PDB file of C-alpha atoms in Angstrom:
ATOM      1  CA  MET D   1     162.546 116.134  24.344  1.00 62.00           C
ATOM      2  CA  GLU D   2     161.776 113.211  25.928  1.00 69.00           C
ATOM      3  CA  ARG D   3     165.212 111.559  25.413  1.00 69.00           C
ATOM      4  CA  TYR D   4     166.723 114.380  27.685  1.00 66.00           C
ATOM      5  CA  PHE D   5     164.256 113.547  30.640  1.00 71.00           C
ATOM      6  CA  ARG D   6     164.740 109.498  30.610  1.00 77.00           C
ATOM      7  CA  PRO D   7     166.683 108.301  33.707  1.00 77.00           C
ATOM      8  CA  GLY D   8     170.034 108.130  31.562  1.00 75.00           C
ATOM      9  CA  GLY D   9     169.399 111.376  29.695  1.00 77.00           C
ATOM     10  CA  LYS D  10     171.677 114.535  29.737  1.00 81.00           C
ATOM     11  CA  ILE D  11     169.514 116.707  31.861  1.00 84.00           C
ATOM     12  CA  ASN D  12     168.904 114.094  34.415  1.00 83.00           C
ATOM     13  CA  ARG D  13     172.556 113.421  35.046  1.00 83.00           C
ATOM     14  CA  LEU D  14     173.285 117.041  34.918  1.00 86.00           C
ATOM     15  CA  LEU D  15     170.734 117.483  37.738  1.00 88.00           C
ATOM     16  CA  ASP D  16     172.469 114.417  39.702  1.00 88.00           C
ATOM     17  CA  SER D  17     175.757 115.731  39.269  1.00 88.00           C
ATOM     18  CA  PHE D  18     174.582 118.936  40.687  1.00 93.00           C
ATOM     19  CA  ALA D  19     172.627 117.602  43.561  1.00 93.00           C
ATOM     20  CA  ASP D  20     175.853 115.522  44.447  1.00 92.00           C
ATOM     21  CA  MET D  21     177.870 118.736  44.402  1.00 93.00           C
ATOM     22  CA  VAL D  22     175.376 120.264  46.800  1.00 96.00           C
ATOM     23  CA  ILE D  23     175.279 117.479  49.206  1.00 95.00           C
ATOM     24  CA  ALA D  24     178.985 117.093  49.349  1.00 94.00           C
ATOM     25  CA  ASN D  25     179.202 120.818  49.720  1.00 95.00           C
ATOM     26  CA  LEU D  26     176.688 120.618  52.660  1.00 96.00           C
ATOM     27  CA  LEU D  27     178.688 118.106  54.339  1.00 95.00           C
ATOM     28  CA  TRP D  28     182.025 119.692  54.263  1.00 95.00           C
ATOM     29  CA  LEU D  29     180.279 122.931  55.616  1.00 95.00           C
ATOM     30  CA  LEU D  30     178.727 120.874  58.430  1.00 95.00           C
ATOM     31  CA  MET D  31     181.975 119.083  59.418  1.00 93.00           C
ATOM     32  CA  SER D  32     184.153 121.943  58.950  1.00 90.00           C
ATOM     33  CA  LEU D  33     181.949 123.714  62.004  1.00 89.00           C
ATOM     34  CA  PRO D  34     184.263 122.828  64.595  1.00 86.00           C
ATOM     35  CA  VAL D  35     187.401 124.674  62.921  1.00 84.00           C
ATOM     36  CA  ILE D  36     189.946 122.090  64.023  1.00 87.00           C
ATOM     37  CA  THR D  37     188.108 119.602  61.319  1.00 89.00           C
ATOM     38  CA  ILE D  38     188.445 121.615  58.458  1.00 90.00           C
ATOM     39  CA  GLY D  39     191.125 120.134  57.131  1.00 90.00           C
ATOM     40  CA  ALA D  40     189.963 116.149  57.081  1.00 92.00           C
ATOM     41  CA  SER D  41     186.908 117.688  55.615  1.00 94.00           C
ATOM     42  CA  THR D  42     188.505 119.522  52.969  1.00 92.00           C
ATOM     43  CA  ALA D  43     190.307 116.463  51.793  1.00 93.00           C
ATOM     44  CA  ALA D  44     187.016 114.174  51.908  1.00 94.00           C
ATOM     45  CA  LEU D  45     185.419 116.817  49.792  1.00 94.00           C
ATOM     46  CA  TYR D  46     188.436 116.856  47.458  1.00 93.00           C
ATOM     47  CA  ARG D  47     188.553 113.308  46.966  1.00 93.00           C
ATOM     48  CA  ILE D  48     184.869 113.178  46.139  1.00 93.00           C
ATOM     49  CA  MET D  49     185.099 115.786  43.480  1.00 91.00           C
ATOM     50  CA  LEU D  50     188.679 113.661  42.053  1.00 92.00           C
ATOM     51  CA  ARG D  51     186.946 110.251  41.989  1.00 91.00           C
ATOM     52  CA  ARG D  52     183.820 111.943  40.102  1.00 88.00           C
ATOM     53  CA  GLN D  53     186.026 113.373  37.527  1.00 88.00           C
ATOM     54  CA  ARG D  54     187.570 110.226  37.036  1.00 90.00           C
ATOM     55  CA  GLY D  55     184.423 108.445  36.543  1.00 86.00           C
ATOM     56  CA  MET D  56     184.122 106.295  39.775  1.00 86.00           C
ATOM     57  CA  ILE D  57     180.690 107.490  40.916  1.00 83.00           C
ATOM     58  CA  GLU D  58     179.887 106.440  44.409  1.00 88.00           C
ATOM     59  CA  PRO D  59     177.271 107.386  46.809  1.00 91.00           C
ATOM     60  CA  VAL D  60     178.264 110.867  48.186  1.00 92.00           C
ATOM     61  CA  VAL D  61     177.497 110.630  51.834  1.00 94.00           C
ATOM     62  CA  LYS D  62     179.357 107.331  52.056  1.00 94.00           C
ATOM     63  CA  ALA D  63     182.263 108.418  49.958  1.00 93.00           C
ATOM     64  CA  PHE D  64     182.559 111.646  52.102  1.00 94.00           C
ATOM     65  CA  PHE D  65     182.436 110.070  55.488  1.00 94.00           C
ATOM     66  CA  LYS D  66     184.990 107.586  53.972  1.00 94.00           C
ATOM     67  CA  GLY D  67     187.482 109.899  52.779  1.00 92.00           C
ATOM     68  CA  PHE D  68     186.692 111.992  56.371  1.00 93.00           C
ATOM     69  CA  LYS D  69     187.895 108.940  58.119  1.00 94.00           C
ATOM     70  CA  MET D  70     191.045 108.549  55.994  1.00 93.00           C
ATOM     71  CA  ASN D  71     192.217 111.601  56.551  1.00 91.00           C
ATOM     72  CA  PHE D  72     191.096 112.635  60.094  1.00 92.00           C
ATOM     73  CA  LYS D  73     194.494 112.424  61.894  1.00 91.00           C
ATOM     74  CA  THR D  74     196.592 114.338  58.973  1.00 91.00           C
ATOM     75  CA  GLY D  75     193.573 116.740  58.822  1.00 89.00           C
ATOM     76  CA  ILE D  76     193.833 117.770  62.338  1.00 89.00           C
ATOM     77  CA  ALA D  77     197.437 118.328  62.177  1.00 90.00           C
ATOM     78  CA  VAL D  78     197.340 120.524  59.093  1.00 89.00           C
ATOM     79  CA  SER D  79     194.343 122.410  60.606  1.00 89.00           C
ATOM     80  CA  ALA D  80     196.080 122.687  64.054  1.00 90.00           C
ATOM     81  CA  LEU D  81     199.244 124.137  62.095  1.00 91.00           C
ATOM     82  CA  GLY D  82     197.135 126.442  59.880  1.00 88.00           C
ATOM     83  CA  LEU D  83     195.371 127.874  63.166  1.00 88.00           C
ATOM     84  CA  LEU D  84     198.896 128.307  64.860  1.00 91.00           C
ATOM     85  CA  PHE D  85     200.068 130.133  62.031  1.00 92.00           C
ATOM     86  CA  VAL D  86     196.857 132.272  61.787  1.00 90.00           C
ATOM     87  CA  PHE D  87     197.361 133.421  65.676  1.00 91.00           C
ATOM     88  CA  LEU D  88     201.237 134.157  65.302  1.00 93.00           C
ATOM     89  CA  ILE D  89     200.121 136.422  62.211  1.00 92.00           C
ATOM     90  CA  ALA D  90     197.308 138.003  64.312  1.00 86.00           C
TER      91      ALA D  90
END
């Protein structure tokens, strides 16, 4: 039982991954509150999860804001088009 709770054990890795996902989702929620930035925050969240799946583990907060900064202009444009589409439909 002790081997599961070691720093490199299965349960510890599982809990680390779960905590990283919770933090990334809270950052996504926080940065999506101004609705116009939802595109950039979604791209940043996607970038974190894709890199994690490929085995490139990095600090979540730093990686989120790096991805947010990289996709800010494109994300704003996509969000604005989406909002325009929603207003036209409504």
